[in-house]
PDB file of C-alpha atoms in Angstrom:
ATOM      1  CA  UNK A   1     -18.065  -0.517  -1.370  1.00 82.00           C
ATOM      2  CA  UNK A   2     -14.786  -0.979  -2.072  1.00 90.00           C
ATOM      3  CA  UNK A   3     -13.268  -3.973  -3.981  1.00 95.00           C
ATOM      4  CA  UNK A   4     -10.178  -4.983  -5.632  1.00 97.00           C
ATOM      5  CA  UNK A   5     -10.424  -7.864  -8.418  1.00 97.00           C
ATOM      6  CA  UNK A   6      -6.830  -9.546  -9.538  1.00 98.00           C
ATOM      7  CA  UNK A   7      -9.016 -12.597 -11.746  1.00 94.00           C
ATOM      8  CA  UNK A   8      -5.191 -14.536 -12.441  1.00 97.00           C
ATOM      9  CA  UNK A   9      -4.657 -16.386  -9.397  1.00 96.00           C
ATOM     10  CA  UNK A  10      -0.993 -17.885 -10.684  1.00 97.00           C
ATOM     11  CA  UNK A  11       1.201 -17.222 -13.706  1.00 97.00           C
ATOM     12  CA  UNK A  12       3.774 -18.811 -15.213  1.00 98.00           C
ATOM     13  CA  UNK A  13       6.046 -17.487 -18.014  1.00 97.00           C
ATOM     14  CA  UNK A  14       9.441 -18.293 -19.405  1.00 97.00           C
ATOM     15  CA  UNK A  15      12.294 -15.781 -18.207  1.00 97.00           C
ATOM     16  CA  UNK A  16      12.569 -12.736 -21.060  1.00 97.00           C
ATOM     17  CA  UNK A  17       8.805 -13.156 -21.537  1.00 97.00           C
ATOM     18  CA  UNK A  18       6.429 -10.333 -21.207  1.00 98.00           C
ATOM     19  CA  UNK A  19       3.652 -11.065 -18.570  1.00 98.00           C
ATOM     20  CA  UNK A  20       0.638  -8.353 -17.374  1.00 98.00           C
ATOM     21  CA  UNK A  21      -0.704  -8.718 -14.198  1.00 98.00           C
ATOM     22  CA  UNK A  22      -4.881  -7.709 -14.543  1.00 98.00           C
ATOM     23  CA  UNK A  23      -6.447  -5.538 -11.359  1.00 98.00           C
ATOM     24  CA  UNK A  24      -9.918  -4.022 -11.735  1.00 98.00           C
ATOM     25  CA  UNK A  25     -11.532  -2.072  -9.113  1.00 97.00           C
ATOM     26  CA  UNK A  26     -14.613  -0.760  -7.686  1.00 95.00           C
ATOM     27  CA  UNK A  27     -15.281   2.513  -5.897  1.00 93.00           C
ATOM     28  CA  UNK A  28     -17.878   4.986  -5.669  1.00 91.00           C
ATOM     29  CA  UNK A  29     -15.453   7.882  -4.528  1.00 88.00           C
ATOM     30  CA  UNK A  30     -14.046  10.324  -6.746  1.00 88.00           C
ATOM     31  CA  UNK A  31     -10.683  10.462  -5.257  1.00 89.00           C
ATOM     32  CA  UNK A  32      -8.814   7.411  -4.800  1.00 91.00           C
ATOM     33  CA  UNK A  33      -5.394   6.161  -5.096  1.00 91.00           C
ATOM     34  CA  UNK A  34      -4.229   2.907  -6.357  1.00 94.00           C
ATOM     35  CA  UNK A  35      -0.990   0.883  -5.598  1.00 94.00           C
ATOM     36  CA  UNK A  36       0.758  -2.166  -6.574  1.00 97.00           C
ATOM     37  CA  UNK A  37       2.994  -3.964  -3.902  1.00 96.00           C
ATOM     38  CA  UNK A  38       5.430  -6.932  -4.705  1.00 97.00           C
ATOM     39  CA  UNK A  39       5.704  -9.651  -1.721  1.00 96.00           C
ATOM     40  CA  UNK A  40       8.817 -11.587  -2.038  1.00 93.00           C
ATOM     41  CA  UNK A  41       8.651 -14.974  -0.012  1.00 88.00           C
ATOM     42  CA  UNK A  42      10.447 -12.977   2.838  1.00 86.00           C
ATOM     43  CA  UNK A  43       6.983 -11.577   3.318  1.00 87.00           C
ATOM     44  CA  UNK A  44       7.584  -8.073   3.530  1.00 89.00           C
ATOM     45  CA  UNK A  45       5.449  -6.113   1.231  1.00 93.00           C
ATOM     46  CA  UNK A  46       7.527  -3.873  -1.068  1.00 94.00           C
ATOM     47  CA  UNK A  47       6.146  -0.992  -2.679  1.00 93.00           C
ATOM     48  CA  UNK A  48       6.301  -0.446  -6.422  1.00 95.00           C
ATOM     49  CA  UNK A  49       3.663   2.701  -7.117  1.00 92.00           C
ATOM     50  CA  UNK A  50       0.753   4.771  -6.404  1.00 90.00           C
ATOM     51  CA  UNK A  51      -1.273   6.556  -8.669  1.00 90.00           C
ATOM     52  CA  UNK A  52      -4.277   9.020  -7.835  1.00 89.00           C
ATOM     53  CA  UNK A  53      -7.504   9.085  -9.747  1.00 91.00           C
ATOM     54  CA  UNK A  54      -6.866  12.324 -11.469  1.00 89.00           C
ATOM     55  CA  UNK A  55      -3.596  10.877 -12.982  1.00 87.00           C
ATOM     56  CA  UNK A  56      -4.369   8.786 -15.962  1.00 85.00           C
ATOM     57  CA  UNK A  57      -1.043   8.812 -17.408  1.00 84.00           C
ATOM     58  CA  UNK A  58       0.573   5.996 -18.164  1.00 87.00           C
ATOM     59  CA  UNK A  59       3.870   5.452 -16.256  1.00 87.00           C
ATOM     60  CA  UNK A  60       7.162   3.327 -16.750  1.00 89.00           C
ATOM     61  CA  UNK A  61       9.735   2.362 -14.706  1.00 90.00           C
ATOM     62  CA  UNK A  62      12.497   0.140 -16.290  1.00 94.00           C
ATOM     63  CA  UNK A  63      11.071  -3.190 -16.906  1.00 95.00           C
ATOM     64  CA  UNK A  64       7.860  -2.350 -14.968  1.00 96.00           C
ATOM     65  CA  UNK A  65       4.809  -0.145 -16.544  1.00 95.00           C
ATOM     66  CA  UNK A  66       1.114   0.319 -15.525  1.00 95.00           C
ATOM     67  CA  UNK A  67      -1.785   0.970 -17.528  1.00 95.00           C
ATOM     68  CA  UNK A  68      -4.489   2.917 -15.445  1.00 95.00           C
ATOM     69  CA  UNK A  69      -7.839   3.447 -17.228  1.00 94.00           C
ATOM     70  CA  UNK A  70     -10.792   4.877 -15.496  1.00 93.00           C
ATOM     71  CA  UNK A  71     -13.519   3.817 -18.112  1.00 93.00           C
ATOM     72  CA  UNK A  72     -12.492  -0.036 -17.422  1.00 95.00           C
ATOM     73  CA  UNK A  73     -12.030   0.704 -13.685  1.00 96.00           C
ATOM     74  CA  UNK A  74      -8.189  -1.193 -14.623  1.00 96.00           C
ATOM     75  CA  UNK A  75      -4.877  -0.526 -13.045  1.00 96.00           C
ATOM     76  CA  UNK A  76      -2.686  -3.185 -15.054  1.00 97.00           C
ATOM     77  CA  UNK A  77       0.874  -4.087 -14.264  1.00 97.00           C
ATOM     78  CA  UNK A  78       3.064  -5.041 -17.093  1.00 97.00           C
ATOM     79  CA  UNK A  79       6.844  -6.322 -16.658  1.00 97.00           C
ATOM     80  CA  UNK A  80       9.020  -6.411 -19.558  1.00 97.00           C
ATOM     81  CA  UNK A  81      11.568  -9.201 -20.298  1.00 97.00           C
ATOM     82  CA  UNK A  82      10.739 -10.860 -17.017  1.00 97.00           C
ATOM     83  CA  UNK A  83      13.639 -12.116 -14.886  1.00 97.00           C
ATOM     84  CA  UNK A  84      13.875 -15.004 -11.945  1.00 96.00           C
ATOM     85  CA  UNK A  85      13.981 -12.325  -9.060  1.00 95.00           C
ATOM     86  CA  UNK A  86      10.360 -11.071 -10.355  1.00 97.00           C
ATOM     87  CA  UNK A  87       9.312 -14.205  -9.310  1.00 97.00           C
ATOM     88  CA  UNK A  88       6.725 -13.198  -6.248  1.00 97.00           C
ATOM     89  CA  UNK A  89       3.027 -12.287  -5.514  1.00 98.00           C
ATOM     90  CA  UNK A  90       1.868  -9.333  -6.365  1.00 98.00           C
ATOM     91  CA  UNK A  91      -1.022  -7.106  -5.025  1.00 98.00           C
ATOM     92  CA  UNK A  92      -2.852  -4.374  -6.210  1.00 98.00           C
ATOM     93  CA  UNK A  93      -4.778  -2.160  -3.808  1.00 96.00           C
ATOM     94  CA  UNK A  94      -7.032   1.110  -3.470  1.00 94.00           C
ATOM     95  CA  UNK A  95      -8.080   3.258  -0.744  1.00 90.00           C
ATOM     96  CA  UNK A  96      -9.814   6.497  -0.976  1.00 82.00           C
ATOM     97  CA  UNK A  97     -13.105   8.082   0.350  1.00 69.00           C
ATOM     98  CA  UNK A  98     -14.194  11.304   2.305  1.00 62.00           C
ATOM     99  CA  UNK A  99     -12.576  10.006   5.695  1.00 65.00           C
ATOM    100  CA  UNK A 100      -9.665   8.510   3.911  1.00 73.00           C
ATOM    101  CA  UNK A 101      -6.966   7.123   6.393  1.00 77.00           C
ATOM    102  CA  UNK A 102      -4.961   5.459   4.011  1.00 83.00           C
ATOM    103  CA  UNK A 103      -6.039   2.205   4.705  1.00 88.00           C
ATOM    104  CA  UNK A 104      -5.676  -0.246   1.808  1.00 92.00           C
ATOM    105  CA  UNK A 105      -8.352  -2.530   0.271  1.00 94.00           C
ATOM    106  CA  UNK A 106      -6.463  -5.506  -1.431  1.00 96.00           C
ATOM    107  CA  UNK A 107      -6.961  -7.754  -3.758  1.00 97.00           C
ATOM    108  CA  UNK A 108      -6.117 -11.426  -3.408  1.00 97.00           C
ATOM    109  CA  UNK A 109      -2.951 -11.536  -5.052  1.00 97.00           C
ATOM    110  CA  UNK A 110      -1.310 -12.870  -8.066  1.00 98.00           C
ATOM    111  CA  UNK A 111       1.467 -15.424  -8.175  1.00 98.00           C
ATOM    112  CA  UNK A 112       3.968 -14.723 -10.654  1.00 98.00           C
ATOM    113  CA  UNK A 113       6.785 -17.963 -11.420  1.00 97.00           C
ATOM    114  CA  UNK A 114       9.188 -16.554 -13.729  1.00 97.00           C
ATOM    115  CA  UNK A 115      11.084 -19.954 -14.850  1.00 97.00           C
ATOM    116  CA  UNK A 116      14.914 -19.908 -15.858  1.00 95.00           C
TER     117      UNK A 116
ATOM    118  CA  UNK B   1      16.035   0.668  11.941  1.00 54.00           C
ATOM    119  CA  UNK B   2      15.629   1.616   8.641  1.00 78.00           C
ATOM    120  CA  UNK B   3      12.201  -0.174   8.164  1.00 92.00           C
ATOM    121  CA  UNK B   4       9.132  -1.209  10.222  1.00 95.00           C
ATOM    122  CA  UNK B   5      10.423  -4.132  12.533  1.00 96.00           C
ATOM    123  CA  UNK B   6       8.118  -6.490  13.711  1.00 97.00           C
ATOM    124  CA  UNK B   7       8.282  -8.783  16.913  1.00 97.00           C
ATOM    125  CA  UNK B   8       8.035 -12.091  17.427  1.00 97.00           C
ATOM    126  CA  UNK B   9       8.717 -13.065  13.480  1.00 96.00           C
ATOM    127  CA  UNK B  10       6.875 -16.270  14.321  1.00 97.00           C
ATOM    128  CA  UNK B  11       4.472 -17.322  17.241  1.00 98.00           C
ATOM    129  CA  UNK B  12       2.854 -20.532  18.102  1.00 98.00           C
ATOM    130  CA  UNK B  13       0.153 -20.531  20.661  1.00 98.00           C
ATOM    131  CA  UNK B  14      -1.888 -23.064  22.187  1.00 98.00           C
ATOM    132  CA  UNK B  15      -5.786 -22.480  21.772  1.00 98.00           C
ATOM    133  CA  UNK B  16      -6.722 -20.214  24.304  1.00 97.00           C
ATOM    134  CA  UNK B  17      -3.575 -18.774  24.960  1.00 98.00           C
ATOM    135  CA  UNK B  18      -3.315 -14.687  24.782  1.00 98.00           C
ATOM    136  CA  UNK B  19      -0.591 -13.359  22.631  1.00 98.00           C
ATOM    137  CA  UNK B  20       0.908 -10.026  22.021  1.00 98.00           C
ATOM    138  CA  UNK B  21       2.574  -9.042  18.736  1.00 98.00           C
ATOM    139  CA  UNK B  22       4.694  -5.908  18.392  1.00 98.00           C
ATOM    140  CA  UNK B  23       5.619  -3.616  15.664  1.00 98.00           C
ATOM    141  CA  UNK B  24       8.321  -0.498  15.706  1.00 98.00           C
ATOM    142  CA  UNK B  25       7.417   1.800  12.510  1.00 96.00           C
ATOM    143  CA  UNK B  26       9.749   3.943  11.323  1.00 95.00           C
ATOM    144  CA  UNK B  27      10.723   6.650  13.587  1.00 93.00           C
ATOM    145  CA  UNK B  28       8.614  10.091  13.087  1.00 91.00           C
ATOM    146  CA  UNK B  29       5.804   7.692  11.055  1.00 93.00           C
ATOM    147  CA  UNK B  30       2.397   9.324  11.902  1.00 92.00           C
ATOM    148  CA  UNK B  31       0.269   6.815  10.796  1.00 93.00           C
ATOM    149  CA  UNK B  32       0.561   2.784  12.048  1.00 95.00           C
ATOM    150  CA  UNK B  33      -1.733   0.242  10.398  1.00 96.00           C
ATOM    151  CA  UNK B  34      -2.101  -3.260  11.398  1.00 97.00           C
ATOM    152  CA  UNK B  35      -3.619  -6.055   8.709  1.00 97.00           C
ATOM    153  CA  UNK B  36      -4.316  -9.577   8.843  1.00 98.00           C
ATOM    154  CA  UNK B  37      -3.089 -12.024   5.835  1.00 97.00           C
ATOM    155  CA  UNK B  38      -4.863 -15.281   5.884  1.00 96.00           C
ATOM    156  CA  UNK B  39      -2.608 -17.843   3.912  1.00 93.00           C
ATOM    157  CA  UNK B  40      -3.118 -17.244   0.030  1.00 91.00           C
ATOM    158  CA  UNK B  41      -5.327 -14.145   0.645  1.00 94.00           C
ATOM    159  CA  UNK B  42      -4.727 -10.478   0.526  1.00 96.00           C
ATOM    160  CA  UNK B  43      -3.823  -8.250   3.493  1.00 97.00           C
ATOM    161  CA  UNK B  44      -6.784  -7.213   5.451  1.00 97.00           C
ATOM    162  CA  UNK B  45      -7.506  -4.026   6.961  1.00 95.00           C
ATOM    163  CA  UNK B  46      -7.525  -4.255  10.893  1.00 97.00           C
ATOM    164  CA  UNK B  47      -7.199  -0.676  12.588  1.00 96.00           C
ATOM    165  CA  UNK B  48      -5.449   2.110  12.063  1.00 94.00           C
ATOM    166  CA  UNK B  49      -3.802   4.859  14.816  1.00 95.00           C
ATOM    167  CA  UNK B  50      -2.601   8.900  13.819  1.00 93.00           C
ATOM    168  CA  UNK B  51      -0.184   9.172  16.561  1.00 94.00           C
ATOM    169  CA  UNK B  52      -1.158   7.667  19.660  1.00 96.00           C
ATOM    170  CA  UNK B  53      -5.268   8.180  18.473  1.00 95.00           C
ATOM    171  CA  UNK B  54      -6.829   4.920  17.199  1.00 96.00           C
ATOM    172  CA  UNK B  55      -9.183   6.257  14.917  1.00 93.00           C
ATOM    173  CA  UNK B  56     -10.320   3.300  12.628  1.00 93.00           C
ATOM    174  CA  UNK B  57     -10.901  -0.303  14.253  1.00 94.00           C
ATOM    175  CA  UNK B  58     -13.643  -1.622  12.080  1.00 93.00           C
ATOM    176  CA  UNK B  59     -11.493  -4.396  10.812  1.00 95.00           C
ATOM    177  CA  UNK B  60     -10.877  -6.041  14.455  1.00 97.00           C
ATOM    178  CA  UNK B  61     -12.685  -9.347  13.846  1.00 95.00           C
ATOM    179  CA  UNK B  62     -14.134  -9.634  17.396  1.00 94.00           C
ATOM    180  CA  UNK B  63     -13.440  -8.050  21.295  1.00 95.00           C
ATOM    181  CA  UNK B  64     -11.009 -10.438  21.347  1.00 98.00           C
ATOM    182  CA  UNK B  65      -8.633  -8.184  19.367  1.00 98.00           C
ATOM    183  CA  UNK B  66      -7.274  -4.838  21.143  1.00 97.00           C
ATOM    184  CA  UNK B  67      -4.475  -2.771  19.891  1.00 98.00           C
ATOM    185  CA  UNK B  68      -2.625   0.202  21.409  1.00 97.00           C
ATOM    186  CA  UNK B  69      -0.419   2.897  20.386  1.00 97.00           C
ATOM    187  CA  UNK B  70       0.232   4.712  23.953  1.00 96.00           C
ATOM    188  CA  UNK B  71       3.135   7.050  22.667  1.00 94.00           C
ATOM    189  CA  UNK B  72       2.591   7.276  19.539  1.00 92.00           C
ATOM    190  CA  UNK B  73       5.349   4.932  18.632  1.00 95.00           C
ATOM    191  CA  UNK B  74       5.561   1.328  19.544  1.00 97.00           C
ATOM    192  CA  UNK B  75       2.205  -0.372  19.164  1.00 98.00           C
ATOM    193  CA  UNK B  76       1.239  -3.863  19.964  1.00 98.00           C
ATOM    194  CA  UNK B  77      -1.526  -5.914  18.699  1.00 98.00           C
ATOM    195  CA  UNK B  78      -3.090  -8.228  21.557  1.00 98.00           C
ATOM    196  CA  UNK B  79      -5.591 -11.068  20.965  1.00 98.00           C
ATOM    197  CA  UNK B  80      -7.337 -13.019  23.975  1.00 98.00           C
ATOM    198  CA  UNK B  81      -7.975 -16.772  24.068  1.00 98.00           C
ATOM    199  CA  UNK B  82      -7.014 -17.414  20.481  1.00 98.00           C
ATOM    200  CA  UNK B  83      -8.793 -19.855  18.286  1.00 97.00           C
ATOM    201  CA  UNK B  84      -7.654 -21.655  15.434  1.00 97.00           C
ATOM    202  CA  UNK B  85      -8.940 -19.196  12.667  1.00 96.00           C
ATOM    203  CA  UNK B  86      -6.770 -16.481  14.545  1.00 98.00           C
ATOM    204  CA  UNK B  87      -3.597 -18.439  12.436  1.00 98.00           C
ATOM    205  CA  UNK B  88      -2.859 -16.126   9.907  1.00 98.00           C
ATOM    206  CA  UNK B  89       0.301 -13.193   9.564  1.00 97.00           C
ATOM    207  CA  UNK B  90      -0.149 -10.264  11.065  1.00 98.00           C
ATOM    208  CA  UNK B  91       1.710  -7.179   9.230  1.00 97.00           C
ATOM    209  CA  UNK B  92       2.482  -3.828  10.475  1.00 97.00           C
ATOM    210  CA  UNK B  93       2.892  -0.807   8.394  1.00 95.00           C
ATOM    211  CA  UNK B  94       3.719   3.011   8.710  1.00 94.00           C
ATOM    212  CA  UNK B  95       3.687   6.322   6.890  1.00 91.00           C
ATOM    213  CA  UNK B  96       4.776   9.618   7.063  1.00 87.00           C
ATOM    214  CA  UNK B  97       1.686  11.284   6.543  1.00 75.00           C
ATOM    215  CA  UNK B  98      -1.828  10.713   6.838  1.00 67.00           C
ATOM    216  CA  UNK B  99      -2.482  10.792   2.504  1.00 64.00           C
ATOM    217  CA  UNK B 100      -0.555  11.044  -0.388  1.00 58.00           C
ATOM    218  CA  UNK B 101       2.574   8.576   0.418  1.00 72.00           C
ATOM    219  CA  UNK B 102       2.837   5.211   0.389  1.00 84.00           C
ATOM    220  CA  UNK B 103       2.786   2.714   3.703  1.00 89.00           C
ATOM    221  CA  UNK B 104       6.088   0.406   4.478  1.00 92.00           C
ATOM    222  CA  UNK B 105       5.335  -2.909   5.721  1.00 94.00           C
ATOM    223  CA  UNK B 106       7.298  -4.622   8.281  1.00 94.00           C
ATOM    224  CA  UNK B 107       7.966  -8.761   7.667  1.00 93.00           C
ATOM    225  CA  UNK B 108       4.762 -10.213   9.682  1.00 95.00           C
ATOM    226  CA  UNK B 109       4.443 -11.793  12.610  1.00 97.00           C
ATOM    227  CA  UNK B 110       3.256 -15.538  11.632  1.00 97.00           C
ATOM    228  CA  UNK B 111       1.035 -16.897  14.412  1.00 98.00           C
ATOM    229  CA  UNK B 112       0.158 -20.484  14.523  1.00 98.00           C
ATOM    230  CA  UNK B 113      -2.754 -21.407  16.984  1.00 98.00           C
ATOM    231  CA  UNK B 114      -2.876 -25.178  17.505  1.00 97.00           C
TER     232      UNK B 114
END
């Protein structure tokens, strides 16, 4: 069975602090994809990143960076110098399997509050 | 439009009433997904369409839930005889190909059953 765990329910930081959101996944598939989505108060899920299971290179995009480690089944997300606009719920998600249709298995989400 | 559009944004239904939720995916997108998001939880998969074919409906919680996409574009999620536990946000997503691409989500329909 596939499962995604985001152990941090809520995180509160002060603006300009760095913050890391944890994501641990479970799957028996050898080919799979990992995602991060942001959900602001408007409700729409905004795509941030997609990684496939064969690419363990870490990625940086502006203030965002992602650390993918297959050895620990983790795909953590770091925001550097956080800003108030980063306040949202962040979801880690997984898709995969021999009959993969692209459907996503989401974690419970981490609510990030960035205070000015 | 440029993105995935869902209507209505909000729906209040009396218990036992039937409801229909609409999703307009991005034009030309092959794949369409429906998810249910309960308060404070992550979205949970309901069903998947590839064009007009419903290839996976394993997430539909009961036979009161029915989805269709007759012409491979607009999709409707119908819930019959609504119950309080159906209260949630229903999210629609579409993607341009079956795999190796991200899904784009609509803003969702918030259903409240009273």
